[in-house]
Amino acid sequence: MEGSQTLNSLGEFGLIESLFKPLQSGAVAGVVHGIGDDAAVLVVPRTQQLLTTVDTLVEGIHFDASADPFRLGQKALLVNLSDIAAMGGNPCWYLLSLALPPGMTPGWMEAFVGGLRVVGERFGVTVVGGNTTASGSGCVINITLMGLVNQGRALTRAGSLAGDRILVSGTIGDAALALAMRQGRVPAASDGADGAYLDARLDLPEPRVALGLALCDAAAFHAAIDLSDGLVADLHHLCGAAKVGAVIDAERVPLSPAARRQLERDPGLLPLLLTGGEDYELLFTAPAGAAELLAAISRDTGVPLTDIGEMVAGRSTVEVRRDGQPLLLEQGGWRHF
Ligand code: ADP
Ligand code: MG
């Protein structure tokens, strides 16, 4: 396909035949019928339950027209994988629904599908169907991802108890910092390598699928959520679901070396790091005394885990402390409306 063509010459069915059907992987189990019929037919083993999640990326809201389509394809699937990870599930199949603007080129579509392909291969998931339509303007990408979890074992947001430890994977605030830099709200990183690192954390989040599976297998953890809205806002969701409060120490929140360097330059960035969205790390609660189990899981999965605080009895509020004093945070996390 030529990059200068528009999609009109290819048509909806040309796209399906030339791009989406080849994206299907025969290596993923459970697909009786994939692309090509009115609905996909999938096998859910009797001992398991189906997890489903959907995320939408809208041009002008989540990405610009100038966004790299290869990275965008990757991110569209990565953010869905993070939701399945947060439930402790094994991701399997996805549906791809696209609304494409008039100027869309086959070259853009090929790069976008290339992004889906590399992430799909890496995590063992395949497309099984979708929908393709025109849009008046702007591109809308909608992915519904399905996964499997053993009966009754999904790791939900509810169930935290007062006295539980609060744990978080990886590092916090990198994506928010990268977005603020890109939008000119924060000066760019002085070190180019730091800038590239932060950009990659925003564009290519690392869904914690292996960690979610390990937490689920251990059957010792109370609740989990993935960090899409921001650490404080998402911790608030865990509190609300369990009717308990949370106290975390700002000093213990794990930061990447790049984020730490920006914070040293401007200590005023702390609220942005703690409340900014799109970390796609897992936040979960563990009974006190699970430290050894957590260390083993961290070792096995290669994912750093940090204890940042404790769930407490009382109102479902989140208190962030610094030097033992409550820190007032104005930004409560990302909200669309
Ligand atoms: P129907 O009209 O019955 O909904 P379509 O003609 O829209 O079916 O689609 C034909 C087949 O192509 C279906 O199996 C559908 O799942 C698949 N398909 C359509 N668009 C996409 C897409 N963007 N990605 C993957 N599969 C798609
Ligand atoms: Mg039909």
Tab-separated table of C-alpha atoms and ligand atoms in Angstrom:
chain	number	residue	atom	x	y	z
A	1	MET	CA	0.000	0.000	0.000
A	2	GLU	CA	1.232	3.505	-0.835
A	3	GLY	CA	1.550	6.122	1.877
A	4	SER	CA	0.000	8.834	-0.320
A	5	GLN	CA	-3.243	6.919	-0.888
A	6	THR	CA	-6.290	7.600	1.230
A	7	LEU	CA	-8.337	4.738	2.557
A	8	ASN	CA	-11.104	5.259	0.006
A	9	SER	CA	-9.342	3.212	-2.639
A	10	LEU	CA	-8.912	0.367	-0.175
A	11	GLY	CA	-12.355	0.424	1.410
A	12	GLU	CA	-13.524	-1.066	4.666
A	13	PHE	CA	-13.242	-4.641	3.478
A	14	GLY	CA	-9.847	-4.039	1.896
A	15	LEU	CA	-8.623	-2.807	5.257
A	16	ILE	CA	-10.004	-5.848	7.024
A	17	GLU	CA	-8.432	-8.235	4.522
A	18	SER	CA	-5.071	-6.512	4.175
A	19	LEU	CA	-4.484	-5.274	7.727
A	20	PHE	CA	-6.759	-6.707	10.397
A	21	LYS	CA	-6.955	-10.355	9.325
A	22	PRO	CA	-3.145	-10.648	9.154
A	23	LEU	CA	-3.002	-9.137	12.641
A	24	GLN	CA	-4.772	-12.190	14.043
A	25	SER	CA	-2.410	-14.599	15.745
A	26	GLY	CA	-3.018	-18.323	15.460
A	27	ALA	CA	-0.847	-18.846	18.522
A	28	VAL	CA	-3.429	-17.606	21.044
A	29	ALA	CA	-5.701	-20.309	22.461
A	30	GLY	CA	-9.469	-20.260	22.684
A	31	VAL	CA	-10.396	-18.718	19.318
A	32	VAL	CA	-13.005	-20.869	17.534
A	33	HIS	CA	-13.904	-18.098	15.059
A	34	GLY	CA	-12.101	-14.775	14.829
A	35	ILE	CA	-12.312	-12.059	12.177
A	36	GLY	CA	-14.661	-12.820	9.287
A	37	ASP	CA	-17.996	-13.673	10.852
A	38	ASP	CA	-20.704	-11.621	12.560
A	39	ALA	CA	-19.228	-12.294	15.985
A	40	ALA	CA	-16.173	-14.038	17.344
A	41	VAL	CA	-16.568	-17.399	19.084
A	42	LEU	CA	-14.255	-17.835	22.074
A	43	VAL	CA	-13.728	-20.571	24.632
A	44	VAL	CA	-13.977	-19.776	28.328
A	45	PRO	CA	-12.787	-22.840	30.280
A	46	ARG	CA	-15.301	-24.028	32.906
A	47	THR	CA	-13.001	-23.204	35.792
A	48	GLN	CA	-12.472	-19.627	34.697
A	49	GLN	CA	-14.311	-16.341	34.383
A	50	LEU	CA	-14.181	-13.769	31.590
A	51	LEU	CA	-12.742	-10.295	32.281
A	52	THR	CA	-13.573	-7.527	29.832
A	53	THR	CA	-12.380	-3.956	29.669
A	54	VAL	CA	-12.581	-1.167	27.108
A	55	ASP	CA	-10.570	2.008	26.547
A	56	THR	CA	-11.063	4.758	24.021
A	57	LEU	CA	-8.384	7.066	22.629
A	58	VAL	CA	-9.760	10.187	20.954
A	59	GLU	CA	-7.707	12.443	18.685
A	60	GLY	CA	-7.535	15.888	20.241
A	61	ILE	CA	-8.176	14.515	23.744
A	62	HIS	CA	-5.715	11.652	24.249
A	63	PHE	CA	-3.359	12.245	21.338
A	64	ASP	CA	-2.582	14.809	18.614
A	65	ALA	CA	-2.880	14.287	14.876
A	66	SER	CA	0.935	14.403	14.848
A	67	ALA	CA	1.265	11.424	17.248
A	68	ASP	CA	3.475	8.572	16.089
A	69	PRO	CA	0.998	5.867	14.933
A	70	PHE	CA	3.364	3.013	15.844
A	71	ARG	CA	3.582	4.238	19.438
A	72	LEU	CA	-0.143	4.963	19.493
A	73	GLY	CA	-0.990	1.411	18.429
A	74	GLN	CA	1.193	0.103	21.207
A	75	LYS	CA	-0.276	2.402	23.835
A	76	ALA	CA	-3.873	1.643	22.854
A	77	LEU	CA	-3.312	-2.015	23.708
A	78	LEU	CA	-0.934	-1.430	26.648
A	79	VAL	CA	-3.495	0.597	28.637
A	80	ASN	CA	-6.067	-2.161	28.239
A	81	LEU	CA	-3.543	-4.783	29.317
A	82	SER	CA	-3.003	-2.747	32.462
A	83	ASP	CA	-6.697	-3.097	33.369
A	84	ILE	CA	-6.587	-6.879	32.991
A	85	ALA	CA	-3.353	-6.916	35.034
A	86	ALA	CA	-5.087	-4.994	37.814
A	87	MET	CA	-7.705	-7.756	38.073
A	88	GLY	CA	-5.043	-10.462	38.258
A	89	GLY	CA	-6.107	-11.840	34.876
A	90	ASN	CA	-4.476	-13.453	31.901
A	91	PRO	CA	-5.165	-11.268	28.806
A	92	CYS	CA	-6.280	-13.174	25.684
A	93	TRP	CA	-8.380	-11.505	22.982
A	94	TYR	CA	-9.341	-8.040	21.829
A	95	LEU	CA	-11.831	-6.244	19.599
A	96	LEU	CA	-10.623	-3.217	17.664
A	97	SER	CA	-13.139	-0.517	16.816
A	98	LEU	CA	-11.949	2.379	14.685
A	99	ALA	CA	-13.527	5.610	13.450
A	100	LEU	CA	-11.212	6.980	10.763
A	101	PRO	CA	-11.178	10.576	9.423
A	102	PRO	CA	-11.203	11.375	5.673
A	103	GLY	CA	-7.468	12.131	5.417
A	104	MET	CA	-6.313	8.878	6.979
A	105	THR	CA	-3.580	7.128	4.974
A	106	PRO	CA	-2.775	3.430	4.607
A	107	GLY	CA	0.760	4.222	5.803
A	108	TRP	CA	-0.600	5.549	9.110
A	109	MET	CA	-2.844	2.513	9.489
A	110	GLU	CA	0.022	0.117	8.784
A	111	ALA	CA	2.199	1.732	11.428
A	112	PHE	CA	-0.679	1.718	13.927
A	113	VAL	CA	-1.364	-1.972	13.302
A	114	GLY	CA	2.393	-2.609	13.608
A	115	GLY	CA	2.203	-1.180	17.128
A	116	LEU	CA	-0.699	-3.463	17.994
A	117	ARG	CA	1.228	-6.406	16.572
A	118	VAL	CA	4.377	-5.992	18.675
A	119	VAL	CA	2.409	-5.588	21.893
A	120	GLY	CA	0.049	-8.429	21.011
A	121	GLU	CA	2.962	-10.771	20.342
A	122	ARG	CA	4.746	-9.750	23.505
A	123	PHE	CA	1.737	-10.350	25.759
A	124	GLY	CA	0.219	-13.288	23.872
A	125	VAL	CA	-3.032	-11.576	22.916
A	126	THR	CA	-4.756	-11.479	19.522
A	127	VAL	CA	-7.383	-9.422	17.761
A	128	VAL	CA	-10.575	-11.452	17.157
A	129	GLY	CA	-12.815	-8.840	15.549
A	130	GLY	CA	-13.792	-5.218	15.506
A	131	ASN	CA	-15.550	-2.522	13.601
A	132	THR	CA	-14.387	0.038	11.056
A	133	THR	CA	-16.262	3.230	10.295
A	134	ALA	CA	-15.634	6.732	8.956
A	135	SER	CA	-15.517	9.743	11.246
A	136	GLY	CA	-16.359	13.346	10.350
A	137	SER	CA	-13.044	14.476	11.746
A	138	GLY	CA	-10.389	12.980	13.971
A	139	CYS	CA	-9.559	9.390	14.726
A	140	VAL	CA	-11.216	7.400	17.525
A	141	ILE	CA	-9.624	4.151	18.663
A	142	ASN	CA	-11.554	1.794	20.835
A	143	ILE	CA	-10.138	-1.473	22.122
A	144	THR	CA	-12.060	-4.042	24.136
A	145	LEU	CA	-9.717	-6.536	25.737
A	146	MET	CA	-10.814	-9.819	27.267
A	147	GLY	CA	-8.940	-12.006	29.693
A	148	LEU	CA	-9.421	-15.023	31.909
A	149	VAL	CA	-9.187	-15.410	35.652
A	150	ASN	CA	-9.813	-18.441	37.837
A	151	GLN	CA	-13.365	-18.635	39.231
A	152	GLY	CA	-13.920	-16.175	42.068
A	153	ARG	CA	-10.295	-15.089	42.160
A	154	ALA	CA	-10.345	-11.709	40.393
A	155	LEU	CA	-8.477	-9.055	42.359
A	156	THR	CA	-11.089	-6.314	42.761
A	157	ARG	CA	-10.855	-2.794	44.189
A	158	ALA	CA	-12.820	-3.785	47.281
A	159	GLY	CA	-11.623	-5.710	50.307
A	160	SER	CA	-8.865	-3.606	51.866
A	161	LEU	CA	-8.825	-3.699	55.678
A	162	ALA	CA	-7.620	-1.130	58.194
A	163	GLY	CA	-4.038	-2.078	59.032
A	164	ASP	CA	-3.236	-3.267	55.495
A	165	ARG	CA	-0.020	-2.035	53.916
A	166	ILE	CA	-0.293	-0.036	50.682
A	167	LEU	CA	2.065	-1.102	47.897
A	168	VAL	CA	2.874	0.291	44.531
A	169	SER	CA	4.885	-1.145	41.630
A	170	GLY	CA	7.557	0.687	39.640
A	171	THR	CA	7.839	4.457	39.847
A	172	ILE	CA	5.237	7.192	40.096
A	173	GLY	CA	4.766	10.492	38.279
A	174	ASP	CA	6.968	9.975	35.210
A	175	ALA	CA	4.095	10.128	32.714
A	176	ALA	CA	2.532	13.207	34.343
A	177	LEU	CA	5.882	14.949	34.237
A	178	ALA	CA	6.389	14.053	30.576
A	179	LEU	CA	2.919	15.323	29.669
A	180	ALA	CA	3.459	18.586	31.583
A	181	MET	CA	6.777	19.059	29.764
A	182	ARG	CA	5.213	18.337	26.397
A	183	GLN	CA	2.458	20.857	27.096
A	184	GLY	CA	4.972	23.466	28.272
A	185	ARG	CA	3.592	23.611	31.826
A	186	VAL	CA	6.953	22.452	33.176
A	187	PRO	CA	10.392	23.259	31.696
A	188	ALA	CA	11.894	20.443	29.625
A	189	ALA	CA	14.406	18.108	31.291
A	190	SER	CA	17.909	19.576	31.051
A	191	ASP	CA	19.299	16.112	30.355
A	192	GLY	CA	18.143	14.701	27.006
A	193	ALA	CA	18.262	11.118	28.276
A	194	ASP	CA	15.917	12.033	31.151
A	195	GLY	CA	13.536	13.651	28.679
A	196	ALA	CA	13.513	10.543	26.463
A	197	TYR	CA	12.996	8.271	29.465
A	198	LEU	CA	10.031	10.309	30.709
A	199	ASP	CA	8.525	10.465	27.207
A	200	ALA	CA	8.703	6.696	26.898
A	201	ARG	CA	6.966	6.312	30.255
A	202	LEU	CA	4.090	8.420	28.901
A	203	ASP	CA	3.888	6.857	25.441
A	204	LEU	CA	4.720	3.255	26.266
A	205	PRO	CA	3.446	2.313	29.712
A	206	GLU	CA	4.469	-1.085	31.066
A	207	PRO	CA	1.352	-3.069	32.020
A	208	ARG	CA	2.116	-5.171	35.092
A	209	VAL	CA	0.545	-8.375	33.791
A	210	ALA	CA	3.036	-10.793	35.383
A	211	LEU	CA	2.733	-8.980	38.702
A	212	GLY	CA	-1.083	-9.088	38.605
A	213	LEU	CA	-0.994	-12.833	37.909
A	214	ALA	CA	1.497	-13.393	40.748
A	215	LEU	CA	-0.621	-11.375	43.193
A	216	CYS	CA	-3.700	-13.341	42.161
A	217	ASP	CA	-1.898	-16.698	42.482
A	218	ALA	CA	-0.623	-15.857	45.953
A	219	ALA	CA	-4.260	-15.429	47.088
A	220	ALA	CA	-3.017	-13.261	49.949
A	221	PHE	CA	-3.810	-9.762	48.753
A	222	HIS	CA	-6.925	-7.767	49.413
A	223	ALA	CA	-7.440	-5.296	46.585
A	224	ALA	CA	-5.753	-3.846	43.516
A	225	ILE	CA	-6.179	-1.064	40.978
A	226	ASP	CA	-4.042	0.193	38.128
A	227	LEU	CA	-2.930	3.809	38.259
A	228	SER	CA	-4.557	5.646	35.394
A	229	ASP	CA	-6.063	8.689	37.131
A	230	GLY	CA	-3.142	9.377	39.477
A	231	LEU	CA	-1.835	7.830	42.693
A	232	VAL	CA	-3.987	9.882	45.072
A	233	ALA	CA	-7.216	9.600	43.056
A	234	ASP	CA	-6.810	5.867	42.466
A	235	LEU	CA	-5.950	5.207	46.119
A	236	HIS	CA	-9.139	7.067	46.867
A	237	HIS	CA	-11.005	4.520	44.712
A	238	LEU	CA	-9.563	1.675	46.836
A	239	CYS	CA	-10.643	3.522	49.992
A	240	GLY	CA	-14.157	4.102	48.710
A	241	ALA	CA	-14.569	0.472	47.660
A	242	ALA	CA	-13.548	-0.785	51.112
A	243	LYS	CA	-14.866	2.054	53.318
A	244	VAL	CA	-11.460	2.612	54.895
A	245	GLY	CA	-9.015	5.510	54.830
A	246	ALA	CA	-5.392	5.658	53.695
A	247	VAL	CA	-2.275	7.412	54.941
A	248	ILE	CA	0.765	7.512	52.705
A	249	ASP	CA	4.187	9.111	53.142
A	250	ALA	CA	5.261	11.305	50.227
A	251	GLU	CA	8.912	10.479	50.965
A	252	ARG	CA	8.284	6.792	50.377
A	253	VAL	CA	6.584	7.151	47.003
A	254	PRO	CA	9.083	5.623	44.530
A	255	LEU	CA	10.425	8.055	41.925
A	256	SER	CA	12.595	7.320	38.923
A	257	PRO	CA	16.062	8.896	38.877
A	258	ALA	CA	14.809	11.191	36.086
A	259	ALA	CA	11.792	12.362	38.094
A	260	ARG	CA	13.956	12.772	41.182
A	261	ARG	CA	16.312	15.054	39.292
A	262	GLN	CA	13.403	17.250	38.138
A	263	LEU	CA	12.059	17.369	41.700
A	264	GLU	CA	15.454	18.476	43.021
A	265	ARG	CA	15.380	21.315	40.517
A	266	ASP	CA	11.829	22.277	41.472
A	267	PRO	CA	10.397	20.881	44.751
A	268	GLY	CA	7.044	22.371	43.722
A	269	LEU	CA	6.599	19.430	41.310
A	270	LEU	CA	5.704	17.032	44.130
A	271	PRO	CA	1.898	17.465	43.864
A	272	LEU	CA	2.078	16.868	40.111
A	273	LEU	CA	3.983	13.613	40.652
A	274	LEU	CA	1.573	12.365	43.319
A	275	THR	CA	-1.631	13.297	41.525
A	276	GLY	CA	-0.742	13.077	37.819
A	277	GLY	CA	-2.246	10.266	35.770
A	278	GLU	CA	-1.139	7.483	33.453
A	279	ASP	CA	1.463	5.699	35.556
A	280	TYR	CA	-0.172	2.331	34.768
A	281	GLU	CA	1.533	0.850	37.790
A	282	LEU	CA	-0.381	-1.438	40.164
A	283	LEU	CA	-1.501	-0.149	43.548
A	284	PHE	CA	-2.611	-2.863	45.954
A	285	THR	CA	-3.097	-3.646	49.607
A	286	ALA	CA	-1.446	-6.447	51.546
A	287	PRO	CA	-1.978	-7.729	55.057
A	288	ALA	CA	0.766	-6.612	57.433
A	289	GLY	CA	3.305	-9.422	57.633
A	290	ALA	CA	3.360	-10.173	53.890
A	291	ALA	CA	6.762	-8.531	53.420
A	292	GLU	CA	8.595	-11.778	52.660
A	293	LEU	CA	5.955	-12.917	50.186
A	294	LEU	CA	6.111	-9.496	48.525
A	295	ALA	CA	9.892	-9.678	48.261
A	296	ALA	CA	9.605	-13.095	46.587
A	297	ILE	CA	6.983	-11.820	44.119
A	298	SER	CA	9.103	-8.784	43.327
A	299	ARG	CA	12.107	-11.026	42.728
A	300	ASP	CA	10.169	-13.500	40.556
A	301	THR	CA	8.492	-10.861	38.407
A	302	GLY	CA	11.413	-8.421	38.325
A	303	VAL	CA	9.041	-5.610	39.324
A	304	PRO	CA	10.087	-3.290	42.152
A	305	LEU	CA	7.446	-3.009	44.897
A	306	THR	CA	7.381	-0.215	47.458
A	307	ASP	CA	5.420	0.075	50.702
A	308	ILE	CA	4.110	3.642	50.789
A	309	GLY	CA	1.690	3.608	53.703
A	310	GLU	CA	-1.229	2.054	55.500
A	311	MET	CA	-5.002	1.689	55.269
A	312	VAL	CA	-6.669	3.112	58.385
A	313	ALA	CA	-10.099	2.920	60.008
A	314	GLY	CA	-12.436	5.855	59.624
A	315	ARG	CA	-13.559	7.948	56.695
A	316	SER	CA	-12.639	6.932	53.137
A	317	THR	CA	-10.097	9.722	52.742
A	318	VAL	CA	-6.509	9.750	51.554
A	319	GLU	CA	-3.969	11.613	53.654
A	320	VAL	CA	-0.552	12.288	52.172
A	321	ARG	CA	2.103	13.123	54.757
A	322	ARG	CA	5.465	14.765	54.350
A	323	ASP	CA	7.769	14.942	57.353
A	324	GLY	CA	4.830	13.592	59.356
A	325	GLN	CA	2.632	16.576	58.451
A	326	PRO	CA	-0.436	16.373	56.171
A	327	LEU	CA	0.296	17.690	52.704
A	328	LEU	CA	-2.481	19.597	50.965
A	329	LEU	CA	-2.863	18.551	47.360
A	330	GLU	CA	-4.988	20.674	45.112
A	331	GLN	CA	-5.035	18.470	42.041
A	332	GLY	CA	-7.163	15.440	42.874
A	333	GLY	CA	-6.248	13.481	39.739
A	334	TRP	CA	-7.325	13.431	36.164
A	335	ARG	CA	-10.996	14.055	35.360
A	336	HIS	CA	-12.609	14.371	31.962
A	337	PHE	CA	-15.732	16.244	33.093
B	1	ADP	P1	-20.814	-6.925	10.663
B	1	ADP	O1	-21.369	-5.981	9.636
B	1	ADP	O2	-21.469	-8.269	10.656
B	1	ADP	O3	-20.702	-6.327	12.023
B	1	ADP	P2	-18.325	-6.209	9.518
B	1	ADP	O4	-18.537	-6.215	8.072
B	1	ADP	O5	-18.344	-4.912	10.265
B	1	ADP	O6	-19.309	-7.229	10.196
B	1	ADP	O7	-16.916	-6.881	9.822
B	1	ADP	C1	-16.537	-8.069	9.166
B	1	ADP	C2	-15.512	-8.798	10.022
B	1	ADP	O8	-14.344	-7.999	10.145
B	1	ADP	C3	-16.024	-9.065	11.439
B	1	ADP	O9	-15.563	-10.341	11.825
B	1	ADP	C4	-15.367	-7.989	12.267
B	1	ADP	O10	-15.173	-8.416	13.589
B	1	ADP	C5	-14.063	-7.756	11.509
B	1	ADP	N1	-13.579	-6.367	11.649
B	1	ADP	C6	-14.152	-5.230	11.195
B	1	ADP	N2	-13.417	-4.141	11.533
B	1	ADP	C7	-12.360	-4.601	12.225
B	1	ADP	C8	-11.261	-3.974	12.881
B	1	ADP	N3	-11.102	-2.659	12.892
B	1	ADP	N4	-10.374	-4.780	13.495
B	1	ADP	C9	-10.541	-6.114	13.511
B	1	ADP	N5	-11.541	-6.766	12.927
B	1	ADP	C10	-12.465	-6.024	12.291
B	2	MG	MG	-23.181	-9.005	10.989
